[in-house]
Amino acid sequence: MSALLSLRAVSANLGAVQALEGVSLEIRVGEIAALLGPNGAGKTTLLRAALGLIPAEGEITLGGARPGALSARDRALRAAYLPQRPQSIWPIKVEALVALGRFAHGAAPDRLAASDQAAVDAAIDACALTELRRRRMDEISGGEKARAHLARALAQHAPLLLLDEPTAGLDPAQALAVADIVRGYAASGGGVIFSTHDIALAASVAHRVVVMNSGRIISEGPPEAALTPAALEAAYGCKARLERIGESFAAIFER
């Protein structure tokens, strides 16, 4: 089976800065990959280049097709994208925002077929938004907004889910809930790639961790193989180690 996402020797510039350099990566069905690295490592640029949202050199295929050759609708049928700190700039209800995820399927918030409504309901339930579904986005908390935008991405029912720091600003219980959602998405036959600054979360959730710095991949593999002291020091510039605690992990940093 072809990869849901494939990058081969991909490089990209943001102005005068080379934000990606020779990056190669694949995401397949049922796989969860986590992107780790300091600010400016290239994690967001990688996600945006993968979707064809910024110019890039090298070979990129999304569901077997070049992103630049796809219409917005066809791209949305292949991948759902949750950017950092997504905004809703009008007082839309939570359930209407989630329903926007069905746009690529020919639906709209006021025009939902039974399959669309089922997808919206399932996403709202998965993100624990049932009691908030009729509240306006400008009436709920930041963490609740983040869950609503995640539900919109889930409702899209794309084979690939790309999440840019999906747990930023969430409390620990909400972050664990997002981890469960990501696991469920992959277990149901999807693929997930997400960026995060939470090393322990990445190690606990991802099948594969990709450690980046200065636009390059410096380590990649299963969490305990990729997150070596050498890789962590190369990425973050300080001594660190990954420790397993039962079924979870902790990242220990030293000055």
Tab-separated table of C-alpha atoms in Angstrom:
chain	number	residue	atom	x	y	z
A	1	MET	CA	0.000	0.000	0.000
A	2	SER	CA	1.324	3.456	-0.889
A	3	ALA	CA	2.146	5.891	1.888
A	4	LEU	CA	-0.472	8.393	3.034
A	5	LEU	CA	2.326	10.947	2.956
A	6	SER	CA	5.782	10.724	1.423
A	7	LEU	CA	8.561	13.323	1.459
A	8	ARG	CA	11.824	12.693	-0.404
A	9	ALA	CA	14.745	15.115	0.004
A	10	VAL	CA	12.398	18.046	0.654
A	11	SER	CA	13.836	21.507	1.237
A	12	ALA	CA	12.024	24.800	1.763
A	13	ASN	CA	12.941	28.424	2.387
A	14	LEU	CA	11.054	30.988	4.435
A	15	GLY	CA	12.389	34.244	3.100
A	16	ALA	CA	16.161	34.123	3.404
A	17	VAL	CA	16.062	31.280	5.927
A	18	GLN	CA	16.334	27.631	4.906
A	19	ALA	CA	13.574	26.126	7.051
A	20	LEU	CA	13.831	22.543	5.720
A	21	GLU	CA	16.885	20.809	4.303
A	22	GLY	CA	16.782	17.383	2.659
A	23	VAL	CA	13.930	15.971	4.747
A	24	SER	CA	12.636	12.484	3.915
A	25	LEU	CA	9.689	10.950	5.746
A	26	GLU	CA	6.765	8.567	5.210
A	27	ILE	CA	3.498	8.105	7.074
A	28	ARG	CA	1.504	4.929	6.485
A	29	VAL	CA	-1.912	3.615	7.492
A	30	GLY	CA	-2.221	3.017	11.224
A	31	GLU	CA	0.943	4.934	12.059
A	32	ILE	CA	1.445	7.831	14.485
A	33	ALA	CA	4.525	9.993	14.024
A	34	ALA	CA	5.552	12.825	16.349
A	35	LEU	CA	7.742	15.763	15.334
A	36	LEU	CA	9.958	17.076	18.137
A	37	GLY	CA	12.486	19.866	18.291
A	38	PRO	CA	13.022	23.400	19.572
A	39	ASN	CA	11.287	26.491	18.252
A	40	GLY	CA	12.398	27.090	14.681
A	41	ALA	CA	13.362	23.455	14.111
A	42	GLY	CA	11.132	23.190	11.028
A	43	LYS	CA	8.202	21.208	12.411
A	44	THR	CA	5.449	23.549	11.237
A	45	THR	CA	7.223	24.126	7.927
A	46	LEU	CA	7.336	20.375	7.343
A	47	LEU	CA	3.575	20.055	7.887
A	48	ARG	CA	2.804	23.006	5.637
A	49	ALA	CA	5.145	21.800	2.902
A	50	ALA	CA	3.554	18.344	3.072
A	51	LEU	CA	0.210	19.914	2.205
A	52	GLY	CA	1.576	22.095	-0.570
A	53	LEU	CA	0.839	25.269	1.392
A	54	ILE	CA	4.352	26.641	0.856
A	55	PRO	CA	6.798	26.191	-2.038
A	56	ALA	CA	9.257	23.346	-1.568
A	57	GLU	CA	11.870	21.449	-3.543
A	58	GLY	CA	12.038	17.674	-3.633
A	59	GLU	CA	9.336	15.062	-4.016
A	60	ILE	CA	6.106	15.199	-1.997
A	61	THR	CA	3.111	12.925	-2.467
A	62	LEU	CA	-0.108	13.084	-0.504
A	63	GLY	CA	-2.179	9.955	-0.935
A	64	GLY	CA	-0.116	9.181	-4.039
A	65	ALA	CA	-0.559	12.605	-5.683
A	66	ARG	CA	1.482	15.789	-5.692
A	67	PRO	CA	-0.226	18.326	-3.401
A	68	GLY	CA	0.210	21.116	-5.924
A	69	ALA	CA	-1.747	19.114	-8.506
A	70	LEU	CA	-4.738	18.666	-6.195
A	71	SER	CA	-7.746	20.917	-5.848
A	72	ALA	CA	-8.489	22.183	-2.352
A	73	ARG	CA	-11.338	19.671	-2.130
A	74	ASP	CA	-9.221	16.709	-3.227
A	75	ARG	CA	-6.501	17.686	-0.786
A	76	ALA	CA	-9.063	17.903	2.015
A	77	LEU	CA	-10.300	14.416	1.169
A	78	ARG	CA	-6.744	13.129	1.664
A	79	ALA	CA	-5.642	15.097	4.725
A	80	ALA	CA	-7.142	17.076	7.602
A	81	TYR	CA	-4.934	19.831	9.001
A	82	LEU	CA	-5.115	21.495	12.400
A	83	PRO	CA	-2.751	24.483	12.493
A	84	GLN	CA	-1.319	26.086	15.597
A	85	ARG	CA	-3.797	28.266	17.489
A	86	PRO	CA	-6.610	28.103	14.900
A	87	GLN	CA	-9.055	30.980	15.062
A	88	SER	CA	-12.790	31.313	14.572
A	89	ILE	CA	-13.376	34.987	13.958
A	90	TRP	CA	-17.148	34.994	13.957
A	91	PRO	CA	-19.622	33.852	16.655
A	92	ILE	CA	-20.317	30.451	15.135
A	93	LYS	CA	-21.734	27.651	17.262
A	94	VAL	CA	-19.459	24.764	18.177
A	95	GLU	CA	-21.467	22.207	16.197
A	96	ALA	CA	-21.440	24.484	13.131
A	97	LEU	CA	-17.669	24.822	13.334
A	98	VAL	CA	-17.292	21.046	13.551
A	99	ALA	CA	-19.621	20.671	10.559
A	100	LEU	CA	-17.172	22.704	8.454
A	101	GLY	CA	-15.111	19.535	8.424
A	102	ARG	CA	-17.689	18.051	6.065
A	103	PHE	CA	-17.288	20.782	3.444
A	104	ALA	CA	-15.082	18.617	1.215
A	105	HIS	CA	-17.844	16.007	1.210
A	106	GLY	CA	-20.319	18.503	-0.241
A	107	ALA	CA	-21.954	19.469	3.044
A	108	ALA	CA	-22.363	22.740	4.915
A	109	PRO	CA	-23.433	23.454	8.519
A	110	ASP	CA	-27.017	24.009	7.360
A	111	ARG	CA	-26.957	21.174	4.807
A	112	LEU	CA	-25.928	17.890	6.407
A	113	ALA	CA	-26.807	14.468	5.046
A	114	ALA	CA	-27.249	11.641	7.520
A	115	SER	CA	-23.618	10.535	7.030
A	116	ASP	CA	-22.412	14.083	7.615
A	117	GLN	CA	-24.437	14.443	10.799
A	118	ALA	CA	-23.110	11.113	12.045
A	119	ALA	CA	-19.530	12.270	11.438
A	120	VAL	CA	-20.159	15.554	13.248
A	121	ASP	CA	-21.831	13.821	16.190
A	122	ALA	CA	-19.007	11.288	16.491
A	123	ALA	CA	-16.358	14.033	16.443
A	124	ILE	CA	-18.207	16.076	19.051
A	125	ASP	CA	-18.507	13.016	21.259
A	126	ALA	CA	-14.834	12.070	20.804
A	127	CYS	CA	-13.739	15.549	21.884
A	128	ALA	CA	-16.134	15.685	24.872
A	129	LEU	CA	-18.072	18.634	23.453
A	130	THR	CA	-21.635	17.322	23.754
A	131	GLU	CA	-22.638	19.823	26.437
A	132	LEU	CA	-21.025	22.665	24.476
A	133	ARG	CA	-22.247	21.885	20.981
A	134	ARG	CA	-24.828	24.713	20.928
A	135	ARG	CA	-22.565	27.263	22.618
A	136	ARG	CA	-20.880	29.951	20.546
A	137	MET	CA	-17.143	29.769	19.983
A	138	ASP	CA	-16.699	33.206	21.589
A	139	GLU	CA	-18.398	31.940	24.760
A	140	ILE	CA	-16.104	29.019	25.577
A	141	SER	CA	-12.591	28.690	27.013
A	142	GLY	CA	-9.345	28.438	25.073
A	143	GLY	CA	-9.025	24.721	25.793
A	144	GLU	CA	-12.610	24.137	24.697
A	145	LYS	CA	-11.943	26.066	21.483
A	146	ALA	CA	-8.924	23.851	20.812
A	147	ARG	CA	-11.049	20.732	21.231
A	148	ALA	CA	-13.702	22.144	18.897
A	149	HIS	CA	-11.135	22.733	16.159
A	150	LEU	CA	-9.784	19.216	16.664
A	151	ALA	CA	-13.344	17.890	16.303
A	152	ARG	CA	-13.647	19.778	13.011
A	153	ALA	CA	-10.534	17.977	11.749
A	154	LEU	CA	-11.862	14.599	12.926
A	155	ALA	CA	-15.211	15.168	11.219
A	156	GLN	CA	-13.364	15.577	7.923
A	157	HIS	CA	-12.767	11.785	7.885
A	158	ALA	CA	-9.535	12.124	5.909
A	159	PRO	CA	-7.079	9.226	5.845
A	160	LEU	CA	-4.293	11.453	7.216
A	161	LEU	CA	-4.443	13.809	10.185
A	162	LEU	CA	-1.808	16.551	10.531
A	163	LEU	CA	-1.807	18.336	13.888
A	164	ASP	CA	0.460	21.259	14.745
A	165	GLU	CA	0.956	21.334	18.538
A	166	PRO	CA	-2.550	19.988	19.291
A	167	THR	CA	-2.026	19.951	23.080
A	168	ALA	CA	-0.544	23.451	23.431
A	169	GLY	CA	-2.422	25.323	26.142
A	170	LEU	CA	-4.384	22.283	27.284
A	171	ASP	CA	-4.448	21.069	30.863
A	172	PRO	CA	-3.018	17.567	31.550
A	173	ALA	CA	-6.401	15.822	31.444
A	174	GLN	CA	-7.260	17.447	28.109
A	175	ALA	CA	-3.831	16.554	26.706
A	176	LEU	CA	-4.340	12.916	27.691
A	177	ALA	CA	-7.756	12.996	26.017
A	178	VAL	CA	-6.159	14.265	22.798
A	179	ALA	CA	-3.614	11.435	23.042
A	180	ASP	CA	-6.460	8.922	23.231
A	181	ILE	CA	-8.140	10.525	20.205
A	182	VAL	CA	-4.911	10.257	18.192
A	183	ARG	CA	-4.503	6.594	19.155
A	184	GLY	CA	-8.108	5.881	18.172
A	185	TYR	CA	-7.695	7.613	14.806
A	186	ALA	CA	-4.708	5.461	13.921
A	187	ALA	CA	-6.310	2.291	15.260
A	188	SER	CA	-9.330	2.885	13.012
A	189	GLY	CA	-7.123	2.931	9.910
A	190	GLY	CA	-5.900	6.508	9.695
A	191	GLY	CA	-2.416	7.958	9.893
A	192	VAL	CA	-1.366	10.807	12.169
A	193	ILE	CA	1.587	13.166	12.215
A	194	PHE	CA	1.731	15.798	14.929
A	195	SER	CA	4.222	18.315	16.220
A	196	THR	CA	4.721	18.920	19.916
A	197	HIS	CA	7.106	20.257	22.547
A	198	ASP	CA	5.955	17.552	24.964
A	199	ILE	CA	8.646	14.869	24.732
A	200	ALA	CA	6.917	12.554	27.197
A	201	LEU	CA	3.628	12.764	25.279
A	202	ALA	CA	5.365	12.051	21.975
A	203	ALA	CA	7.161	9.038	23.431
A	204	SER	CA	3.949	7.682	24.966
A	205	VAL	CA	1.728	8.122	21.895
A	206	ALA	CA	3.829	7.873	18.746
A	207	HIS	CA	5.013	4.749	16.992
A	208	ARG	CA	7.819	6.828	15.520
A	209	VAL	CA	9.491	10.005	16.754
A	210	VAL	CA	11.222	12.444	14.398
A	211	VAL	CA	13.659	14.779	16.153
A	212	MET	CA	14.445	17.957	14.208
A	213	ASN	CA	16.711	20.949	14.488
A	214	SER	CA	17.630	23.698	12.007
A	215	GLY	CA	15.357	22.211	9.354
A	216	ARG	CA	16.954	18.782	9.383
A	217	ILE	CA	16.032	15.402	10.858
A	218	ILE	CA	18.700	14.442	13.361
A	219	SER	CA	17.094	11.286	14.762
A	220	GLU	CA	14.147	9.088	13.768
A	221	GLY	CA	12.681	5.807	14.956
A	222	PRO	CA	10.738	4.212	17.807
A	223	PRO	CA	10.704	6.566	20.814
A	224	GLU	CA	13.377	4.910	22.919
A	225	ALA	CA	15.642	4.488	19.886
A	226	ALA	CA	15.187	8.054	18.595
A	227	LEU	CA	15.206	9.932	21.901
A	228	THR	CA	18.730	9.106	22.971
A	229	PRO	CA	20.732	11.487	25.187
A	230	ALA	CA	22.855	12.379	22.156
A	231	ALA	CA	19.822	13.211	20.007
A	232	LEU	CA	18.174	15.249	22.758
A	233	GLU	CA	21.350	17.232	23.362
A	234	ALA	CA	21.795	17.837	19.636
A	235	ALA	CA	18.218	19.120	19.399
A	236	TYR	CA	17.892	21.140	22.578
A	237	GLY	CA	21.464	22.041	23.447
A	238	CYS	CA	21.421	20.576	26.949
A	239	LYS	CA	21.886	17.199	28.538
A	240	ALA	CA	18.698	15.140	28.717
A	241	ARG	CA	17.465	11.581	28.885
A	242	LEU	CA	14.215	9.702	28.415
A	243	GLU	CA	13.027	7.513	31.259
A	244	ARG	CA	10.267	4.925	31.146
A	245	ILE	CA	7.826	4.963	34.053
A	246	GLY	CA	5.448	2.018	33.686
A	247	GLU	CA	3.638	2.546	30.399
A	248	SER	CA	4.583	6.233	30.272
A	249	PHE	CA	7.744	8.280	29.835
A	250	ALA	CA	9.409	11.297	31.379
A	251	ALA	CA	12.051	13.570	29.882
A	252	ILE	CA	14.741	14.600	32.360
A	253	PHE	CA	16.786	17.700	31.503
A	254	GLU	CA	19.963	18.897	33.223
A	255	ARG	CA	21.536	22.334	33.204
